Every structure is written in C-alpha cells, then in structure tokens.
PDB file of C-alpha atoms in Angstrom:
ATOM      1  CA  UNK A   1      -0.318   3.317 -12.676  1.00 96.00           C
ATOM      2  CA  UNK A   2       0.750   5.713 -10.214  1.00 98.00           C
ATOM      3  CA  UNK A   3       1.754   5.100  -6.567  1.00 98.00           C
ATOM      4  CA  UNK A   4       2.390   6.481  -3.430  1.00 98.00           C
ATOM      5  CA  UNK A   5       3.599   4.975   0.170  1.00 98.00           C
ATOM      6  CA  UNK A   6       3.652   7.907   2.945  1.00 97.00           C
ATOM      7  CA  UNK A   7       3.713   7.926   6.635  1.00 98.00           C
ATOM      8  CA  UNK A   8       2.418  10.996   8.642  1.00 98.00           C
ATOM      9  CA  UNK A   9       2.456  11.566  12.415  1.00 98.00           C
ATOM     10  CA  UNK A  10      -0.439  13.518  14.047  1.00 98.00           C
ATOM     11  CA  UNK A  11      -0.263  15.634  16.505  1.00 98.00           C
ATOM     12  CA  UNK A  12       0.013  14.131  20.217  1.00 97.00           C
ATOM     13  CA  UNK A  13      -3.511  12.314  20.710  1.00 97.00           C
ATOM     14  CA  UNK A  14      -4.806  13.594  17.847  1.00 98.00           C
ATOM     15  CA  UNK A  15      -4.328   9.956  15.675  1.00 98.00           C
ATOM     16  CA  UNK A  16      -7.976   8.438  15.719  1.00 98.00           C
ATOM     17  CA  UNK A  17      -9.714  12.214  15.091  1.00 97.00           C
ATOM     18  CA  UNK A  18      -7.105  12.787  12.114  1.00 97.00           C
ATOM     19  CA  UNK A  19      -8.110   8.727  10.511  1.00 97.00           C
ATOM     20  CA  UNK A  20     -11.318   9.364  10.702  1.00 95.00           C
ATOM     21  CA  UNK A  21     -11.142  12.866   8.896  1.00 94.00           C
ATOM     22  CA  UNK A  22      -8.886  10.828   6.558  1.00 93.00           C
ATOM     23  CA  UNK A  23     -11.242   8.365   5.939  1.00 92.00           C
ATOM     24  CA  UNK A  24     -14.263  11.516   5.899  1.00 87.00           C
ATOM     25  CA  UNK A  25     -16.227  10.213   2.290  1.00 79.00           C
ATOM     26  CA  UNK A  26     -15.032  12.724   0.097  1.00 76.00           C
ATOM     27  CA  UNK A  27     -17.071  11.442  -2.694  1.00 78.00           C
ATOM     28  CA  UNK A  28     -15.542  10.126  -6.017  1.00 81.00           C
ATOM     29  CA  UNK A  29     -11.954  10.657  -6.672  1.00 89.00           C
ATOM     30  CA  UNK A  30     -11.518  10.293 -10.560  1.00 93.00           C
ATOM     31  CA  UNK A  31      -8.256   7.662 -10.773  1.00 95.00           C
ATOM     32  CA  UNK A  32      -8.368   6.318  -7.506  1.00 95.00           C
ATOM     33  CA  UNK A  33      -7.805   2.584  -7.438  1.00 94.00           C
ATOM     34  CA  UNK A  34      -7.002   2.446  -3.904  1.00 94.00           C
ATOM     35  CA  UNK A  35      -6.450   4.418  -0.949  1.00 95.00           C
ATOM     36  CA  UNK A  36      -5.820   3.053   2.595  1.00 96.00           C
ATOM     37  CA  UNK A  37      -5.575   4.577   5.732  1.00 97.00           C
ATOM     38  CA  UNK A  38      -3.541   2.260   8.249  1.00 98.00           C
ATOM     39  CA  UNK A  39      -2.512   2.561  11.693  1.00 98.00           C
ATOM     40  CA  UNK A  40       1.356   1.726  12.387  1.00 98.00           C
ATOM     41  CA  UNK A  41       1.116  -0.522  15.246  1.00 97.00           C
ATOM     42  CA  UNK A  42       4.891   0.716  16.604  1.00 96.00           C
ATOM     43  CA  UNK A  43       3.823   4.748  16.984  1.00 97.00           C
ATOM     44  CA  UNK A  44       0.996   5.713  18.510  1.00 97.00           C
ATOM     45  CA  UNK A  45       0.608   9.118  16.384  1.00 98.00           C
ATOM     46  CA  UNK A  46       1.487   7.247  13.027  1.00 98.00           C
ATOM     47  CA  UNK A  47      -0.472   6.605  10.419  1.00 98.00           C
ATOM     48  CA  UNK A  48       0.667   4.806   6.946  1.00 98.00           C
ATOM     49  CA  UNK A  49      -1.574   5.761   3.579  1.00 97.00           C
ATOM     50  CA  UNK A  50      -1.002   4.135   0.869  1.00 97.00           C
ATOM     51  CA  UNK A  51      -2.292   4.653  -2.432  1.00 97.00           C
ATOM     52  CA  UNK A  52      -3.021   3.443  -6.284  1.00 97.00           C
ATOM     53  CA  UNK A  53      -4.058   5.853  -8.782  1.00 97.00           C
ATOM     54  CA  UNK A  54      -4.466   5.228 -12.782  1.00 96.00           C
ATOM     55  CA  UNK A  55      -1.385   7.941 -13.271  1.00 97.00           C
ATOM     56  CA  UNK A  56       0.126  10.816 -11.478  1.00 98.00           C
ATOM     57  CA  UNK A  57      -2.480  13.224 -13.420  1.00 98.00           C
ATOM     58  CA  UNK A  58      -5.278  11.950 -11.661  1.00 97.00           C
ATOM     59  CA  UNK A  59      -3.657  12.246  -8.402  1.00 97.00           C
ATOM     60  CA  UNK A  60      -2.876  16.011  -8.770  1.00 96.00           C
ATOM     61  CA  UNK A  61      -6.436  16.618 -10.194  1.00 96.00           C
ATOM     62  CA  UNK A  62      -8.223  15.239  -7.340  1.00 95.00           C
ATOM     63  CA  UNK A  63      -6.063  17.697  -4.793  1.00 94.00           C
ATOM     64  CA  UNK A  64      -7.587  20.514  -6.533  1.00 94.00           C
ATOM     65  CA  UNK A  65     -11.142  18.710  -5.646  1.00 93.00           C
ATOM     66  CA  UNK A  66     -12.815  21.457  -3.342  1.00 92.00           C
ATOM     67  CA  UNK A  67     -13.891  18.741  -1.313  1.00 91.00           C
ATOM     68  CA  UNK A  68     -10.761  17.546  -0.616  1.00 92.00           C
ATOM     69  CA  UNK A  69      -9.215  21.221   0.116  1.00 93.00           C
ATOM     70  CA  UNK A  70     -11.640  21.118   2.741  1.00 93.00           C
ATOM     71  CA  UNK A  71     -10.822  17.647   4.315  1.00 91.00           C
ATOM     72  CA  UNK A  72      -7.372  18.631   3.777  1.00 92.00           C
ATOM     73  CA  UNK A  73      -7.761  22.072   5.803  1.00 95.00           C
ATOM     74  CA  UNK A  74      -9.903  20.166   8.485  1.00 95.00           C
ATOM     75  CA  UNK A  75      -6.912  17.640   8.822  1.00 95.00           C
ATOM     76  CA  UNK A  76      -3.837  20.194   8.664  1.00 96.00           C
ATOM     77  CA  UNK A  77      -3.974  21.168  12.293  1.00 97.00           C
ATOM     78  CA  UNK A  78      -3.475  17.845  13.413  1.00 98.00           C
ATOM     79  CA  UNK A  79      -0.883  16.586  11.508  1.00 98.00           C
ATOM     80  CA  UNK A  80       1.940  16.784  13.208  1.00 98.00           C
ATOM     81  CA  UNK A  81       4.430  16.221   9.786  1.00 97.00           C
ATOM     82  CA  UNK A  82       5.509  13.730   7.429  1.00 96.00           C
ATOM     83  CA  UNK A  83       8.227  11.029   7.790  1.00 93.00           C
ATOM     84  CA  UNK A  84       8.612   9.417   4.717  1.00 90.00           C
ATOM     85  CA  UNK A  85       6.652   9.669   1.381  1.00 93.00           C
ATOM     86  CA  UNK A  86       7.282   7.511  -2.143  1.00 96.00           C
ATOM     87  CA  UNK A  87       6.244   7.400  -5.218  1.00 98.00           C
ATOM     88  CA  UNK A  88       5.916   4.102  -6.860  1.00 98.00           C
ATOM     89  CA  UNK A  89       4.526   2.560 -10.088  1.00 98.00           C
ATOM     90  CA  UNK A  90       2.033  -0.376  -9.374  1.00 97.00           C
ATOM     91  CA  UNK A  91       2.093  -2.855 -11.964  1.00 96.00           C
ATOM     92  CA  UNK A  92      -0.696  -5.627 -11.033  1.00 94.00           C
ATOM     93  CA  UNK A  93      -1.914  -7.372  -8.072  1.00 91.00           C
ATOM     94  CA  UNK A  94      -5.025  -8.279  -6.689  1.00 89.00           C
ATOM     95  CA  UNK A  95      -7.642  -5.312  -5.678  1.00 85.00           C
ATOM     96  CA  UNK A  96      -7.089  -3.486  -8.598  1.00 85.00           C
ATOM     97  CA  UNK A  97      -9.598  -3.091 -10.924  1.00 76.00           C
ATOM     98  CA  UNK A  98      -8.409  -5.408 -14.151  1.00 62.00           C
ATOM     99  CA  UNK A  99      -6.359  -2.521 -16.342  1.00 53.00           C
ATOM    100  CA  UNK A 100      -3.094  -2.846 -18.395  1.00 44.00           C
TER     101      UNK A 100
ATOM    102  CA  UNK B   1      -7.429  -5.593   9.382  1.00 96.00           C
ATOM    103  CA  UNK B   2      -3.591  -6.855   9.139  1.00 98.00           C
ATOM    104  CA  UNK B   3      -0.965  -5.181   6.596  1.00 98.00           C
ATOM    105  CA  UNK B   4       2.280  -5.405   5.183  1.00 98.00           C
ATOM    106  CA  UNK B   5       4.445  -2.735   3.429  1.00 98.00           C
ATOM    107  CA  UNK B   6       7.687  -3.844   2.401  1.00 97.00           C
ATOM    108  CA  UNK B   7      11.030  -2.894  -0.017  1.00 98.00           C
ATOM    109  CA  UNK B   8      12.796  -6.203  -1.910  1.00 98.00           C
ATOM    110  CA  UNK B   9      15.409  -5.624  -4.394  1.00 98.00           C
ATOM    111  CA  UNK B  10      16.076  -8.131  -7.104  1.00 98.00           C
ATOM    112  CA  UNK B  11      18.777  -9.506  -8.030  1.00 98.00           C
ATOM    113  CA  UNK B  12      20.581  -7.581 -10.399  1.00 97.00           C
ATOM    114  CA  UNK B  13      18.872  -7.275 -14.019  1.00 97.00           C
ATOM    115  CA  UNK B  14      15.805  -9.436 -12.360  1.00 98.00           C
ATOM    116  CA  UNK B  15      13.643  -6.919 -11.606  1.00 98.00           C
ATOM    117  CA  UNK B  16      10.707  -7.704 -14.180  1.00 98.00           C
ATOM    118  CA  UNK B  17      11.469 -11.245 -14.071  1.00 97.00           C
ATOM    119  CA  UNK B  18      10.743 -11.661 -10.546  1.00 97.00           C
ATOM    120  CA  UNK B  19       7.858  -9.143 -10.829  1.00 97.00           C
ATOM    121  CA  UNK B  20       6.628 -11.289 -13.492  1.00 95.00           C
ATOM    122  CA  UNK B  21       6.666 -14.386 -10.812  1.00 94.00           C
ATOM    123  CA  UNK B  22       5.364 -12.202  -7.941  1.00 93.00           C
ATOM    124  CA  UNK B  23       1.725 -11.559 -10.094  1.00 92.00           C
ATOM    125  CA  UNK B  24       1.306 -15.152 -11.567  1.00 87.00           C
ATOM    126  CA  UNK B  25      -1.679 -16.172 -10.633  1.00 79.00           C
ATOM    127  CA  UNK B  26      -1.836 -18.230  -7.880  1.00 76.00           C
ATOM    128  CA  UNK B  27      -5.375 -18.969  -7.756  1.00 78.00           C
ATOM    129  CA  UNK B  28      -7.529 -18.152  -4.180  1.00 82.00           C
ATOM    130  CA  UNK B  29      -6.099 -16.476  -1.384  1.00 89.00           C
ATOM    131  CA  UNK B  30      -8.420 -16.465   1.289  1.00 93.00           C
ATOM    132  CA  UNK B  31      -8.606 -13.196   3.475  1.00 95.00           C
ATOM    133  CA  UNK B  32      -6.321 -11.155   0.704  1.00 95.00           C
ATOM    134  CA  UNK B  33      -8.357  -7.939   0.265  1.00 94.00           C
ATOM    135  CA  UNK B  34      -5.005  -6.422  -1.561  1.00 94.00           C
ATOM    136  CA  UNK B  35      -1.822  -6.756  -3.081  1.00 95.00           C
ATOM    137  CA  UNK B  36       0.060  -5.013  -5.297  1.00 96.00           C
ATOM    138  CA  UNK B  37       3.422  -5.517  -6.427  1.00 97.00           C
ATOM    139  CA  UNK B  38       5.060  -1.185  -7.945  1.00 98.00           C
ATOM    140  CA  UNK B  39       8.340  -0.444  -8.892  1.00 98.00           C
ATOM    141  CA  UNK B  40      10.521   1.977  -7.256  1.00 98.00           C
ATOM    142  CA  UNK B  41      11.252   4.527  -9.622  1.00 97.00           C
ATOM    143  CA  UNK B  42      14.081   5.853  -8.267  1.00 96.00           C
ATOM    144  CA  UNK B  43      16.195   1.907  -7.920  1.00 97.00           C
ATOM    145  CA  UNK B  44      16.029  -0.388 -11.099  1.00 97.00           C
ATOM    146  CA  UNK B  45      16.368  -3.441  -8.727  1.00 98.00           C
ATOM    147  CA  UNK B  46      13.809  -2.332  -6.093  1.00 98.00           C
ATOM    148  CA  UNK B  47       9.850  -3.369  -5.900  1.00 98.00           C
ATOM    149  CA  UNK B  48       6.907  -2.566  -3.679  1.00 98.00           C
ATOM    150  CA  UNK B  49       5.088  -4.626  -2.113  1.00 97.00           C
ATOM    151  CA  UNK B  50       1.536  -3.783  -0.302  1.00 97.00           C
ATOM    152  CA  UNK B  51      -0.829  -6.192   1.212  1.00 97.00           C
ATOM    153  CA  UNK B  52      -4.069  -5.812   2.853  1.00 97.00           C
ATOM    154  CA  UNK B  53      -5.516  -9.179   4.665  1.00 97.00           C
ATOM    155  CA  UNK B  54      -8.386  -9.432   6.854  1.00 96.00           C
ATOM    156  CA  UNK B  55      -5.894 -10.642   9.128  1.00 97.00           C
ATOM    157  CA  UNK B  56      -2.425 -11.953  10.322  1.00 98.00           C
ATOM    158  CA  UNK B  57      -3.239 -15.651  10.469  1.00 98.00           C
ATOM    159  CA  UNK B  58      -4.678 -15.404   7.038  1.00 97.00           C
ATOM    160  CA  UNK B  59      -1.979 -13.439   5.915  1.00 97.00           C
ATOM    161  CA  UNK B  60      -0.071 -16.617   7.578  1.00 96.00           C
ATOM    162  CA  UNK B  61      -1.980 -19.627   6.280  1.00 96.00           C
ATOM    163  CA  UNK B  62      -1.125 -18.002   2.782  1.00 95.00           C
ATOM    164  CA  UNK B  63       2.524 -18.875   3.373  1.00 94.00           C
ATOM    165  CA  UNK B  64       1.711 -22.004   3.657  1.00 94.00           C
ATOM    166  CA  UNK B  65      -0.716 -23.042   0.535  1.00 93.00           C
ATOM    167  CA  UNK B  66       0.962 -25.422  -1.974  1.00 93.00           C
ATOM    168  CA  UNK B  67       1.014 -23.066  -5.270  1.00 91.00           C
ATOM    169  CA  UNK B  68       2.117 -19.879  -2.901  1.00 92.00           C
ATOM    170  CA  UNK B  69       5.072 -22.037  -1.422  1.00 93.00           C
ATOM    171  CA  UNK B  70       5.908 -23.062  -5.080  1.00 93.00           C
ATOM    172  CA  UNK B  71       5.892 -19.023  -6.148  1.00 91.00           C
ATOM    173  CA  UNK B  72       8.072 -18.885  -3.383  1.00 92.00           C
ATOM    174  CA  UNK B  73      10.474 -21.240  -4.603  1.00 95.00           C
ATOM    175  CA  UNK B  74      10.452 -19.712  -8.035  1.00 95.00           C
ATOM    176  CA  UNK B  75      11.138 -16.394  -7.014  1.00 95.00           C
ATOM    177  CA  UNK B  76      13.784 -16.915  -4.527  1.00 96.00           C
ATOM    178  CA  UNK B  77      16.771 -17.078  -6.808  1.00 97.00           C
ATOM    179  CA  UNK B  78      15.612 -13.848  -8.197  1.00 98.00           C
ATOM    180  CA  UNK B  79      15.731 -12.011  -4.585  1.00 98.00           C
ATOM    181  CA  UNK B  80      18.784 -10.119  -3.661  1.00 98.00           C
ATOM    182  CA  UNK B  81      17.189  -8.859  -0.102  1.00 97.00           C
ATOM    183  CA  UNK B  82      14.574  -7.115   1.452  1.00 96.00           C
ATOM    184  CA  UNK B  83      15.219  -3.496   2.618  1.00 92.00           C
ATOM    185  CA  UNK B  84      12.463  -2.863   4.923  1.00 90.00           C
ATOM    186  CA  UNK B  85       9.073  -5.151   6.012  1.00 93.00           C
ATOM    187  CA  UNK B  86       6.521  -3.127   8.143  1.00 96.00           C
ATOM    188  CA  UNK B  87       3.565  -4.127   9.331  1.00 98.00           C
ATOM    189  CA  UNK B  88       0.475  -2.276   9.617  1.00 98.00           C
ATOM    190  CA  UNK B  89      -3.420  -2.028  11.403  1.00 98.00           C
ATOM    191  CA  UNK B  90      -5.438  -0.977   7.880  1.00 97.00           C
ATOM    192  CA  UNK B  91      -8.088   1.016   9.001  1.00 96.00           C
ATOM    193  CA  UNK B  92     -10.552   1.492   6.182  1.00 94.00           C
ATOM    194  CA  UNK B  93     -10.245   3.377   2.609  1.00 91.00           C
ATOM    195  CA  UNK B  94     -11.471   3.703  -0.643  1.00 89.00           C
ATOM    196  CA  UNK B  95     -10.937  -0.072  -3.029  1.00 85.00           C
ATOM    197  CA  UNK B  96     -10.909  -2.496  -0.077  1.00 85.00           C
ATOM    198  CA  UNK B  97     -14.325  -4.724   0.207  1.00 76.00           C
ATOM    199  CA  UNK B  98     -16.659  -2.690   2.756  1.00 62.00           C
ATOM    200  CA  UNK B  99     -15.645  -4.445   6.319  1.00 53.00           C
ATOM    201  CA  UNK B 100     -15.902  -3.510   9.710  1.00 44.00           C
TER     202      UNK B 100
END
C-alpha cells in the first residue's frame, strides 16, 4: 500500500470553504482506501489529510482524474501552502478493506 | 470526530516485530473508525501511526481495555521513542463509516 500524511494551510479564513471543497464528492477514485480531511485543532488555517491508496500508481492516476483537476483548481486559490507532506507504506490496520 | 497522527521509532532491528504486535488482533474497539500502522520509508526504525475515533474518550477507554493494555505491555520493550503525537478534528472523507 501506498501512503501519504500532509498538512496544508489555507489562506487566512479561508479553512472551512477549502474542507468542504476537499471533501466536494469527486466520485470514485480507483485505489483509494482512505482519505481524510482533518482539522488541526492548534492552527486555525490548518488542515491534516491523510491518505491510503493500494500503491503509488493509483495515486498519480487519480490526479489526472478531470474531476479532480477541477476540485483541485477550485481549491488552489485558497491554499495558502504546504507544511509538511510524507509518504508512507501502510501495512494493516483496521478500516482498510482486508488486502495483503 | 477525534484523531491521532503520530511518529514511533523502534528499537533498533524491531521495526517489523513491533509492527507485527501493533496489528494483532485485539478483538473490538469501540468508537475506532481507523487505524493503520505504515512504515516510513525513508527511517528503517520509524512507523506511522493514524487513528480515527468517534471520539477522545473512546479513543481513551481503549487505553484502558484488558487485551489493549496487554498489547501495550508486549510492545513496549520494542519502542525506542516517539518523535511526534498530534492530534486532530477528522472532518469527513472517503473509507470512514458515513457519520455526522
């Protein structure tokens, strides 16, 4: 599997418009075990997304999507930038659909 | 929603021993919409961990069920630290159970 951990900041204000466009139904995203869109409770214009993806393949794929070019272009203005992004490799848990 | 994000490392040479112990099965955990245990590809010792919970006290009462507390023990000796423990406010996203 195929993980990543990032944390964006919007733009002053701007958090609650920018999770909901995150959380906009983009209809099905081949791969895409999990995807959550969390408030950090410390920053008022950060948001945490984490996400769980059968393998980095499927990740890039689905940002070729054209429906998630256009969430993405709807979001870009208010994102402010990104502090931290990582890549991890899930290996089990609970949530997940039951794969090797 | 309550959630956790946070870095361990392992003890040296422990890594997928104590991953091993962090996804035996420890039967119900009430309020645990997600958890998933990744390693970090770029540190041999370091793993992952991402939890969704309905909320905090669940996430709490957890710590305190017989079999967890007996993971716990298990896994200690394993544990070299814990690099970073944030909390978060999930919001909503695609492979959690469809709650307000």
């Amino acid at each position: 599997m195929y993980g990543l951990i990032g944390r964006m900041k919007a733009a002053p204000g701007q958090r609650e418009a920018l999770i909901a466009l995150l959380l906009d139904d983009v209809g099905a995203m081949p791969g895409c075990y999990s995807y959550v869109v969390a408030r950090d409770p410390g920053d008022g214009d950060a948001i945490w997304i984490t996400e769980v993806w059968d393998n980095a393949a499927s990740h890039r794929a689905s940002l070729s999507l054209p429906q998630v070019q256009a969430a993405i272009a709807k979001a870009k203005p208010l994102i402010a930038g990104f502090d931290s992004h990582v890549e991890t490799e899930p290996v089990g848990g609970h949530g997940l659909p039951a794969v090797g």
